[in-house]
Short mmCIF file of C-alpha atoms in Angstrom, two decimals:
data_model
loop_
_atom_site.label_atom_id
_atom_site.label_comp_id
_atom_site.label_asym_id
_atom_site.label_seq_id
_atom_site.Cartn_x
_atom_site.Cartn_y
_atom_site.Cartn_z
CA UNK A 8 160.73 157.71 34.58
CA UNK A 9 157.38 157.79 32.07
CA UNK A 10 154.42 155.55 32.82
CA UNK A 11 151.30 155.17 31.13
CA UNK A 12 147.75 153.24 32.75
CA UNK A 13 145.50 151.20 30.51
CA UNK A 14 142.26 150.01 31.87
CA UNK A 15 141.96 146.40 30.96
CA UNK A 16 138.63 146.12 32.93
CA UNK A 17 136.61 148.20 35.90
CA UNK A 18 138.65 146.24 38.30
CA UNK A 19 141.82 145.74 36.61
CA UNK A 20 144.81 148.24 34.54
CA UNK A 21 148.17 147.53 33.10
CA UNK A 22 150.97 150.20 33.81
CA UNK A 23 153.47 150.70 31.03
CA UNK A 24 156.41 151.94 32.40
CA UNK A 25 160.01 153.31 30.64
CA UNK A 26 162.86 153.99 33.01
CA UNK A 27 166.24 155.98 31.58
CA UNK A 28 169.07 154.22 32.52
CA UNK A 29 170.58 156.81 34.73
CA UNK A 30 167.88 156.30 37.03
CA UNK A 31 168.92 152.75 37.90
CA UNK A 32 172.24 154.06 39.33
CA UNK A 33 171.70 153.77 42.95
CA UNK A 34 170.50 150.34 42.30
CA UNK A 35 173.31 149.10 40.22
CA UNK A 36 175.84 150.78 43.27
CA UNK A 37 173.55 148.61 45.83
CA UNK A 38 174.23 145.49 43.43
CA UNK A 39 177.82 145.74 43.26
CA UNK A 40 177.77 146.42 46.75
CA UNK A 41 175.91 143.29 47.67
CA UNK A 42 177.73 141.20 45.01
CA UNK A 43 181.08 142.45 46.82
CA UNK A 44 180.11 141.11 50.03
CA UNK A 45 179.07 137.84 48.73
CA UNK A 46 182.24 136.69 46.60
CA UNK A 47 185.89 136.09 46.82
CA UNK A 48 188.38 137.17 44.28
CA UNK A 49 192.09 135.98 44.47
CA UNK A 50 194.20 139.36 44.78
CA UNK A 51 191.31 141.33 45.90
CA UNK A 52 190.22 142.17 49.58
CA UNK A 53 186.54 141.14 50.19
CA UNK A 54 184.49 144.19 49.67
CA UNK A 55 186.98 145.83 47.60
CA UNK A 56 186.62 144.35 44.10
CA UNK A 57 186.23 146.65 41.16
CA UNK A 58 183.05 146.53 39.05
CA UNK A 59 185.06 145.48 35.78
CA UNK A 60 186.33 142.52 37.68
CA UNK A 61 182.84 141.49 39.19
CA UNK A 62 181.52 141.94 35.33
CA UNK A 63 184.44 139.81 33.83
CA UNK A 64 183.89 137.18 36.66
CA UNK A 65 180.52 136.91 37.13
CA UNK A 66 178.76 138.58 34.26
CA UNK A 67 177.20 142.04 33.79
CA UNK A 68 173.90 139.92 33.41
CA UNK A 69 173.97 139.09 37.26
CA UNK A 70 174.80 142.47 38.15
CA UNK A 71 171.59 144.05 36.06
CA UNK A 72 169.24 141.41 37.48
CA UNK A 73 170.25 142.36 41.00
CA UNK A 74 169.54 146.04 40.30
CA UNK A 75 166.38 145.24 38.47
CA UNK A 76 165.19 143.48 41.16
CA UNK A 77 166.12 146.17 43.73
CA UNK A 78 164.56 148.83 41.37
CA UNK A 79 161.15 147.41 40.49
CA UNK A 80 159.44 147.68 43.57
CA UNK A 81 160.35 151.73 43.89
CA UNK A 82 159.45 152.33 40.10
CA UNK A 83 156.12 150.36 40.28
CA UNK A 84 155.29 152.34 43.37
CA UNK A 85 155.92 155.75 41.62
CA UNK A 86 153.91 154.50 38.83
CA UNK A 87 150.85 153.81 41.06
CA UNK A 88 151.10 157.06 42.64
CA UNK A 89 151.76 158.88 39.74
CA UNK A 90 148.59 157.20 38.51
CA UNK A 91 146.69 158.03 41.37
CA UNK A 92 145.69 154.32 41.53
CA UNK A 93 143.78 152.49 44.11
CA UNK A 94 145.73 148.93 43.98
CA UNK A 95 144.65 145.75 45.17
CA UNK A 96 147.24 142.65 45.74
CA UNK A 97 150.73 142.07 43.88
CA UNK A 98 151.09 143.09 40.49
CA UNK A 99 151.96 140.90 37.48
CA UNK A 100 155.27 142.35 36.49
CA UNK A 101 156.62 141.63 32.98
CA UNK A 102 160.07 142.96 31.84
CA UNK A 103 159.27 143.99 28.59
CA UNK A 104 163.22 145.57 27.61
CA UNK A 105 166.26 145.63 29.43
CA UNK A 106 169.27 147.70 27.14
CA UNK A 107 172.32 148.16 29.32
CA UNK A 108 173.19 151.78 29.45
CA UNK A 109 170.05 152.71 27.79
CA UNK A 110 166.61 151.46 29.14
CA UNK A 111 164.49 149.59 31.18
CA UNK A 112 160.79 149.06 30.54
CA UNK A 113 158.37 146.86 32.18
CA UNK A 114 154.33 146.31 32.63
CA UNK A 115 152.55 145.66 35.56
CA UNK A 116 148.90 144.30 35.67
CA UNK A 117 147.25 145.04 38.73
CA UNK A 118 143.52 144.78 40.34
CA UNK A 119 142.47 148.17 41.49
CA UNK A 120 139.36 149.36 43.31
CA UNK A 121 136.69 149.96 40.82
CA UNK A 122 135.15 153.70 40.66
CA UNK A 123 131.75 153.30 42.26
CA UNK A 124 128.95 155.82 41.86
CA UNK A 125 127.22 156.27 45.37
CA UNK A 126 123.53 155.61 44.19
CA UNK A 127 120.57 158.04 46.21
CA UNK A 128 119.76 156.23 49.18
CA UNK A 129 117.59 158.72 50.62
CA UNK A 130 114.75 156.56 49.15
CA UNK A 131 115.59 153.54 51.26
CA UNK A 132 112.47 151.93 53.07
CA UNK A 133 112.54 149.12 55.15
CA UNK A 134 110.55 147.23 57.97
CA UNK A 135 111.66 145.96 61.29
CA UNK A 136 110.32 144.20 64.04
CA UNK A 137 108.28 146.21 66.55
CA UNK A 138 109.59 146.49 70.09
CA UNK A 139 106.74 145.01 72.10
CA UNK A 140 107.28 143.55 75.91
CA UNK A 141 104.34 141.65 76.84
CA UNK A 142 103.45 140.51 80.44
CA UNK A 143 103.95 137.17 79.42
CA UNK A 144 107.52 138.01 78.14
CA UNK A 145 108.01 139.61 81.47
CA UNK A 146 106.73 136.27 83.33
CA UNK A 147 109.33 134.35 81.19
CA UNK A 148 112.37 136.61 82.04
CA UNK A 149 111.35 136.23 86.00
CA UNK A 150 110.78 132.65 85.69
CA UNK A 151 114.13 132.21 83.95
CA UNK A 152 115.79 134.19 87.16
CA UNK A 153 113.63 132.32 89.26
CA UNK A 154 114.70 128.60 87.66
CA UNK A 155 118.64 129.68 88.27
CA UNK A 156 117.67 129.87 91.89
CA UNK A 157 116.03 126.38 92.02
CA UNK A 158 117.46 124.05 95.01
CA UNK A 159 117.29 120.35 94.55
CA UNK A 160 116.16 117.71 97.51
CA UNK A 161 116.94 113.60 97.07
CA UNK A 162 113.43 111.97 96.93
CA UNK A 163 112.86 108.65 97.43
CA UNK A 164 110.18 107.69 94.40
CA UNK A 165 110.16 107.24 90.54
CA UNK A 166 112.03 110.08 88.46
CA UNK A 167 109.40 112.29 86.65
CA UNK A 168 109.98 114.93 84.60
CA UNK A 169 112.02 118.03 85.46
CA UNK A 170 113.44 115.74 88.29
CA UNK A 171 117.21 115.92 88.72
CA UNK A 172 119.19 112.59 88.37
CA UNK A 173 122.41 111.55 88.94
CA UNK A 174 123.21 108.54 86.69
CA UNK A 175 126.13 106.25 85.29
CA UNK A 176 126.46 105.96 81.69
CA UNK A 177 127.82 103.00 79.72
CA UNK A 178 127.85 102.88 75.80
CA UNK A 179 128.23 99.94 73.64
CA UNK A 180 129.28 100.18 69.85
CA UNK A 181 128.80 96.69 67.84
CA UNK A 182 128.55 94.88 71.47
CA UNK A 183 131.81 96.75 72.79
CA UNK A 184 132.47 99.38 75.28
CA UNK A 185 133.82 102.42 73.69
CA UNK A 186 137.13 103.96 75.44
CA UNK A 187 135.43 106.98 76.09
CA UNK A 188 131.83 105.40 76.46
CA UNK A 189 131.98 105.20 80.51
CA UNK A 190 131.06 108.21 82.94
CA UNK A 191 130.20 108.28 86.47
CA UNK A 192 127.96 110.56 88.63
CA UNK A 193 126.42 112.55 85.64
CA UNK A 194 123.79 115.36 87.18
CA UNK A 195 120.90 115.55 84.47
CA UNK A 196 117.73 117.68 84.56
CA UNK A 197 115.15 115.31 82.66
CA UNK A 198 113.67 117.36 79.73
CA UNK A 199 116.49 119.72 79.31
CA UNK A 200 117.60 117.92 76.15
CA UNK A 201 121.27 118.21 77.16
CA UNK A 202 122.18 114.76 77.01
CA UNK A 203 121.50 111.44 74.76
CA UNK A 204 118.23 111.32 72.83
CA UNK A 205 116.15 108.89 74.48
CA UNK A 206 117.55 109.24 77.87
CA UNK A 207 114.21 111.26 79.19
CA UNK A 208 112.18 107.99 78.16
CA UNK A 209 114.50 105.62 79.83
CA UNK A 210 115.03 107.60 83.39
CA UNK A 211 111.64 108.89 83.87
CA UNK A 212 109.77 106.07 86.19
CA UNK A 213 113.51 104.56 87.50
CA UNK A 214 114.01 104.96 91.19
CA UNK A 215 117.48 105.26 93.02
CA UNK A 216 119.42 102.07 91.58
CA UNK A 217 117.36 101.12 88.71
CA UNK A 218 118.58 100.90 85.29
CA UNK A 219 117.46 100.90 81.64
CA UNK A 220 119.08 100.45 78.02
CA UNK A 221 117.98 102.59 75.10
CA UNK A 222 119.54 103.06 72.00
CA UNK A 223 121.23 106.74 70.78
CA UNK A 224 123.17 108.43 68.20
CA UNK A 225 126.47 109.46 69.60
CA UNK A 226 126.67 113.31 69.64
CA UNK A 227 130.74 113.27 70.06
CA UNK A 228 133.56 111.19 71.35
CA UNK A 229 135.32 108.46 69.20
CA UNK A 230 132.49 107.10 67.80
CA UNK A 231 130.25 110.19 67.13
CA UNK A 232 127.52 109.75 64.59
CA UNK A 233 127.07 106.09 65.63
CA UNK A 234 124.33 104.17 67.08
CA UNK A 235 125.11 103.17 70.33
CA UNK A 236 123.32 100.88 73.03
CA UNK A 237 123.25 102.97 76.07
CA UNK A 238 123.22 101.45 79.67
CA UNK A 239 121.67 104.42 82.10
CA UNK A 240 121.81 103.58 85.75
CA UNK A 241 120.20 105.83 88.20
CA UNK A 242 122.13 106.69 91.56
CA UNK A 243 119.83 109.22 93.01
CA UNK A 244 116.54 111.03 92.23
CA UNK A 245 116.09 114.57 93.26
CA UNK A 246 113.28 116.96 92.98
CA UNK A 247 113.86 120.78 91.87
CA UNK A 248 112.06 123.23 94.08
CA UNK A 249 111.82 126.89 92.76
CA UNK A 250 111.61 129.67 95.02
CA UNK A 251 108.21 131.27 95.71
CA UNK A 252 107.80 134.85 93.64
CA UNK A 253 107.54 137.52 96.53
CA UNK A 254 109.86 139.96 97.47
CA UNK A 255 111.93 138.00 99.68
CA UNK A 256 112.51 136.53 96.16
CA UNK A 257 113.34 139.83 94.59
CA UNK A 258 115.73 140.66 97.31
CA UNK A 259 117.58 137.11 97.24
CA UNK A 260 118.00 137.52 93.20
CA UNK A 261 118.56 141.34 92.94
CA UNK A 262 119.28 144.64 94.08
CA UNK A 263 115.58 145.47 94.47
CA UNK A 264 113.20 145.15 97.44
CA UNK A 265 110.26 143.86 95.85
CA UNK A 266 108.71 141.62 93.16
CA UNK A 267 107.02 144.66 91.60
CA UNK A 268 110.71 146.56 90.98
CA UNK A 269 112.23 143.26 89.66
CA UNK A 270 109.38 143.15 87.50
CA UNK A 271 109.90 146.60 86.26
CA UNK A 272 113.66 146.19 85.81
CA UNK A 273 113.08 142.95 83.75
CA UNK A 274 110.91 144.80 81.70
CA UNK A 275 113.05 147.66 81.11
CA UNK A 276 115.90 145.45 80.25
CA UNK A 277 113.86 143.34 77.79
CA UNK A 278 112.66 146.93 76.19
CA UNK A 279 116.32 147.92 75.63
CA UNK A 280 117.30 144.32 74.11
CA UNK A 281 114.59 144.70 71.67
CA UNK A 282 115.62 148.38 70.62
CA UNK A 283 119.23 147.37 70.21
CA UNK A 284 117.70 144.05 68.05
CA UNK A 285 115.59 146.60 66.03
CA UNK A 286 118.57 148.86 65.48
CA UNK A 287 120.64 146.29 64.12
CA UNK A 288 117.74 144.62 62.20
CA UNK A 289 117.46 148.11 60.40
CA UNK A 290 121.06 148.13 59.95
CA UNK A 291 120.94 144.76 58.32
CA UNK A 292 118.25 145.58 56.04
CA UNK A 293 119.11 148.84 55.13
CA UNK A 294 122.51 147.52 53.80
CA UNK A 295 120.98 145.11 51.86
CA UNK A 296 118.94 147.67 49.78
CA UNK A 297 121.97 149.88 49.54
CA UNK A 298 123.60 146.87 47.90
CA UNK A 299 120.87 146.52 45.45
CA UNK A 300 121.21 149.97 44.41
CA UNK A 301 125.08 149.99 43.65
CA UNK A 302 126.88 148.54 40.67
CA UNK A 303 130.02 147.19 42.59
CA UNK A 304 132.08 145.34 39.88
CA UNK A 305 134.65 142.70 41.84
CA UNK A 306 138.01 141.81 41.03
CA UNK A 307 138.31 138.12 40.27
CA UNK A 308 141.34 137.53 41.77
CA UNK A 309 140.48 139.10 45.24
CA UNK A 310 137.15 136.99 44.92
CA UNK A 311 139.02 133.85 44.43
CA UNK A 312 141.21 134.82 47.21
CA UNK A 313 138.26 135.48 49.55
CA UNK A 314 136.63 132.44 48.96
CA UNK A 315 139.68 130.20 49.45
CA UNK A 316 140.35 132.10 52.76
CA UNK A 317 136.56 131.58 53.97
CA UNK A 318 137.09 127.92 52.95
CA UNK A 319 140.53 127.69 54.88
CA UNK A 320 139.02 129.25 57.95
CA UNK A 321 136.29 127.29 58.24
CA UNK A 322 137.89 124.22 57.43
CA UNK A 323 141.21 124.55 59.83
CA UNK A 324 140.00 126.68 62.75
CA UNK A 325 136.15 126.57 63.16
CA UNK A 326 135.27 122.95 62.58
CA UNK A 327 138.75 121.83 63.71
CA UNK A 328 137.75 123.41 67.16
CA UNK A 329 134.68 121.51 67.02
CA UNK A 330 136.41 118.30 66.04
CA UNK A 331 134.20 118.18 62.72
CA UNK A 332 135.67 117.95 59.00
CA UNK A 333 133.66 119.77 56.07
CA UNK A 334 131.90 116.35 55.09
CA UNK A 335 130.79 115.78 58.38
CA UNK A 336 129.98 119.60 58.77
CA UNK A 337 127.88 119.54 55.36
CA UNK A 338 126.02 116.62 56.70
CA UNK A 339 124.96 118.08 59.80
CA UNK A 340 123.71 121.39 57.55
CA UNK A 341 122.20 119.36 55.20
CA UNK A 342 123.86 120.90 52.31
CA UNK A 343 125.66 119.42 49.43
CA UNK A 344 128.90 120.42 48.17
CA UNK A 345 127.66 122.52 45.36
CA UNK A 346 125.52 124.26 47.65
CA UNK A 347 128.29 124.92 49.95
CA UNK A 348 130.23 126.42 47.18
CA UNK A 349 127.73 128.37 45.60
CA UNK A 350 126.78 130.02 49.38
CA UNK A 351 130.46 130.47 50.30
CA UNK A 352 130.94 132.50 46.86
CA UNK A 353 127.50 134.48 47.54
CA UNK A 354 128.86 135.27 51.20
CA UNK A 355 132.33 136.56 49.55
CA UNK A 356 130.96 138.61 46.67
CA UNK A 357 128.44 140.17 49.66
CA UNK A 358 131.44 140.82 51.91
CA UNK A 359 133.73 142.48 49.31
CA UNK A 360 130.62 144.62 47.85
CA UNK A 361 130.17 146.15 51.31
CA UNK A 362 133.37 147.24 51.74
CA UNK A 363 134.04 148.53 48.61
CA UNK A 364 130.61 150.63 48.77
CA UNK A 365 130.92 151.82 52.33
CA UNK A 366 134.51 152.52 52.16
CA UNK A 367 133.40 155.08 48.84
CA UNK A 368 131.10 156.48 51.28
CA UNK A 369 133.44 157.28 53.75
CA UNK A 370 135.44 159.15 51.42
CA UNK A 371 132.37 161.09 49.97
CA UNK A 372 131.00 161.89 53.48
CA UNK A 373 134.70 162.38 54.78
CA UNK A 374 134.08 160.24 57.94
CA UNK A 375 137.22 160.14 60.56
CA UNK A 376 137.56 157.92 62.71
CA UNK A 377 138.82 159.23 66.53
CA UNK A 378 141.02 157.77 69.07
CA UNK A 379 137.91 157.01 71.68
CA UNK A 380 136.13 155.47 68.81
CA UNK A 381 138.90 153.15 67.96
CA UNK A 382 139.74 152.45 71.48
CA UNK A 383 135.88 151.17 72.05
CA UNK A 384 135.98 149.16 69.11
CA UNK A 385 139.03 147.49 70.06
CA UNK A 386 137.75 146.87 73.62
CA UNK A 387 134.14 145.17 71.89
CA UNK A 388 136.70 142.91 69.64
CA UNK A 389 139.04 141.56 72.56
CA UNK A 390 135.70 140.72 74.47
CA UNK A 391 134.29 138.89 71.46
CA UNK A 392 138.14 137.25 71.06
CA UNK A 393 138.38 135.78 74.67
CA UNK A 394 141.37 137.87 74.98
CA UNK A 395 142.08 140.95 77.28
CA UNK A 396 142.20 144.34 75.57
CA UNK A 397 145.89 144.70 76.13
CA UNK A 398 146.52 141.29 74.49
CA UNK A 399 144.05 142.28 71.96
CA UNK A 400 145.75 145.32 71.22
CA UNK A 401 149.47 144.12 71.14
CA UNK A 402 148.12 141.40 68.71
CA UNK A 403 146.73 143.95 66.49
CA UNK A 404 149.65 146.26 66.84
CA UNK A 405 152.35 143.47 66.06
CA UNK A 406 149.85 142.04 62.99
CA UNK A 407 149.87 145.56 61.26
CA UNK A 408 145.88 145.52 61.71
CA UNK A 409 145.24 148.58 63.23
CA UNK A 410 144.18 149.97 59.67
CA UNK A 411 141.71 147.37 59.54
CA UNK A 412 139.92 148.19 62.48
CA UNK A 413 139.89 151.93 61.70
CA UNK A 414 138.01 150.64 58.60
CA UNK A 415 135.61 148.36 60.46
CA UNK A 416 134.87 151.75 62.53
CA UNK A 417 134.51 154.08 59.46
CA UNK A 418 132.42 151.62 57.53
CA UNK A 419 130.16 151.31 60.46
CA UNK A 420 129.89 155.22 60.73
CA UNK A 421 129.03 155.28 56.97
CA UNK A 422 126.42 152.63 57.01
CA UNK A 423 124.98 154.77 59.97
CA UNK A 424 124.63 157.64 57.73
CA UNK A 425 122.90 155.76 55.50
CA UNK A 426 120.09 154.16 58.30
CA UNK A 427 119.65 157.96 59.40
CA UNK A 428 118.42 159.06 55.92
CA UNK A 429 116.56 156.00 55.31
CA UNK A 430 112.78 155.33 56.18
CA UNK A 431 112.35 152.82 58.84
CA UNK A 432 108.94 151.28 60.09
CA UNK A 433 107.80 148.76 62.31
CA UNK A 434 105.66 145.62 61.50
CA UNK A 435 102.78 147.91 63.40
CA UNK A 436 103.41 150.56 60.86
CA UNK A 437 104.73 152.85 63.35
CA UNK A 438 107.65 155.24 62.07
CA UNK A 439 110.98 154.15 63.98
CA UNK A 440 113.08 156.93 64.72
CA UNK A 441 116.73 155.68 65.06
CA UNK A 442 118.48 159.30 65.60
CA UNK A 443 117.00 158.61 69.25
CA UNK A 444 119.84 156.38 69.77
CA UNK A 445 122.93 157.24 71.07
CA UNK A 446 124.98 158.29 68.48
CA UNK A 447 128.16 155.75 69.59
CA UNK A 448 125.62 153.01 69.95
CA UNK A 449 124.38 153.74 66.57
CA UNK A 450 127.88 153.58 65.10
CA UNK A 451 128.98 150.76 67.02
CA UNK A 452 125.75 148.68 65.81
CA UNK A 453 126.69 149.69 62.43
CA UNK A 454 130.25 148.31 62.87
CA UNK A 455 128.95 145.08 63.73
CA UNK A 456 126.69 144.86 60.90
CA UNK A 457 129.47 145.50 58.62
CA UNK A 458 131.47 143.04 60.25
CA UNK A 459 128.87 140.33 59.85
CA UNK A 460 128.20 141.24 56.20
CA UNK A 461 131.71 141.16 55.46
CA UNK A 462 132.62 138.12 57.41
CA UNK A 463 129.49 136.17 57.16
CA UNK A 464 129.99 133.40 59.49
CA UNK A 465 133.34 133.37 58.75
CA UNK A 466 136.24 133.52 61.05
CA UNK A 467 137.87 136.66 61.55
CA UNK A 468 140.56 137.07 58.64
CA UNK A 469 141.22 140.97 58.29
CA UNK A 470 140.36 143.28 55.16
CA UNK A 471 140.86 141.32 52.53
CA UNK A 472 139.89 144.32 50.50
CA UNK A 473 142.88 146.40 51.69
CA UNK A 474 145.85 146.91 48.88
#
């Protein structure tokens, strides 16, 4: 077999392959054997029909077609390996010559990963939010915990802001009660914004037994988005009583003996969360700068496939679960279809460029993924998917997605390398030393950042740039 590679553009090549006929012998033998099992010729036992009889009865062309179809994948793969190509997707194959007993020639056009020059990223500088936890922040955290331990007590007075009311609701559109427009015994905290717009104003001032009518746009159900006349009847008013902020509260709400210890722990947790957020922000901003530095050509077909995949996942998975169609989603988002198309294309381009440049960096830095790193990533992905680790691992293996997970972890490690080389300063002008972060945590944050960039609000769909 002889093969040659012609570069059509930075992301596409044409392979020209010539195969001497003797190299088709195995495929020809297999073709005769297959046809033998499929046909019947009087006077011959099934499977024992001579090749010349098959040629006479069914035509040599049918045999050649079967043989070529069998042989093409192997010769294409051999040509790809010979050319040391990193191909993407399926090739467009054209048989240019087929001379019985002499030669098989074909061409195959296919997308390839572009050759990427890794830029000097040592000069990247980014600014991130500072890690500051004020007394007010601690107060809010403790107050939120206190709110969780609030108790309610029925009262004989008019409802006020912050009270918990038990209500019955009835919604009408065009004077007709909706099939799903009636609800009884609903508990609602006034001011929480968890029910319909306008309900706060309607129930404030009502005592048990009182009712009011208001107009509101329905947020769900069969008449979602329509204006409805809603009647609300209060059956109970209850006040919310917060526990005293003292040592007794600390002992009830936590493992600590004193309020001072509880506040100290709240501060520590807030600082830890903000340090992680700061590291994630650094990852995101360093990645943005890295992408600005690198020239990354994108195969047109790969981009088109990625755009279509993102649209499909949004319309048929994410929006479907929320009971929305694309038109309603765009209305809620305040976007036109043209803006949506542009945004989707930009997200797809960013995802592909991110994967290409970080994969190149993985190769350059010779970064490997060990079993422990892969297992930790699998556990995180399982948790975010709502599946048990065993269920998720089984789905990954059965779906042949292990290489995808390995790629995600490797790219996270590659991004961590770039972040370590960058100059990161907070908004107060203080140099941020991310090397103090645990290496595993840093790589994990990098992996999450890469996933977000590659997916960018889309549903999980696998690594679209893998061949």
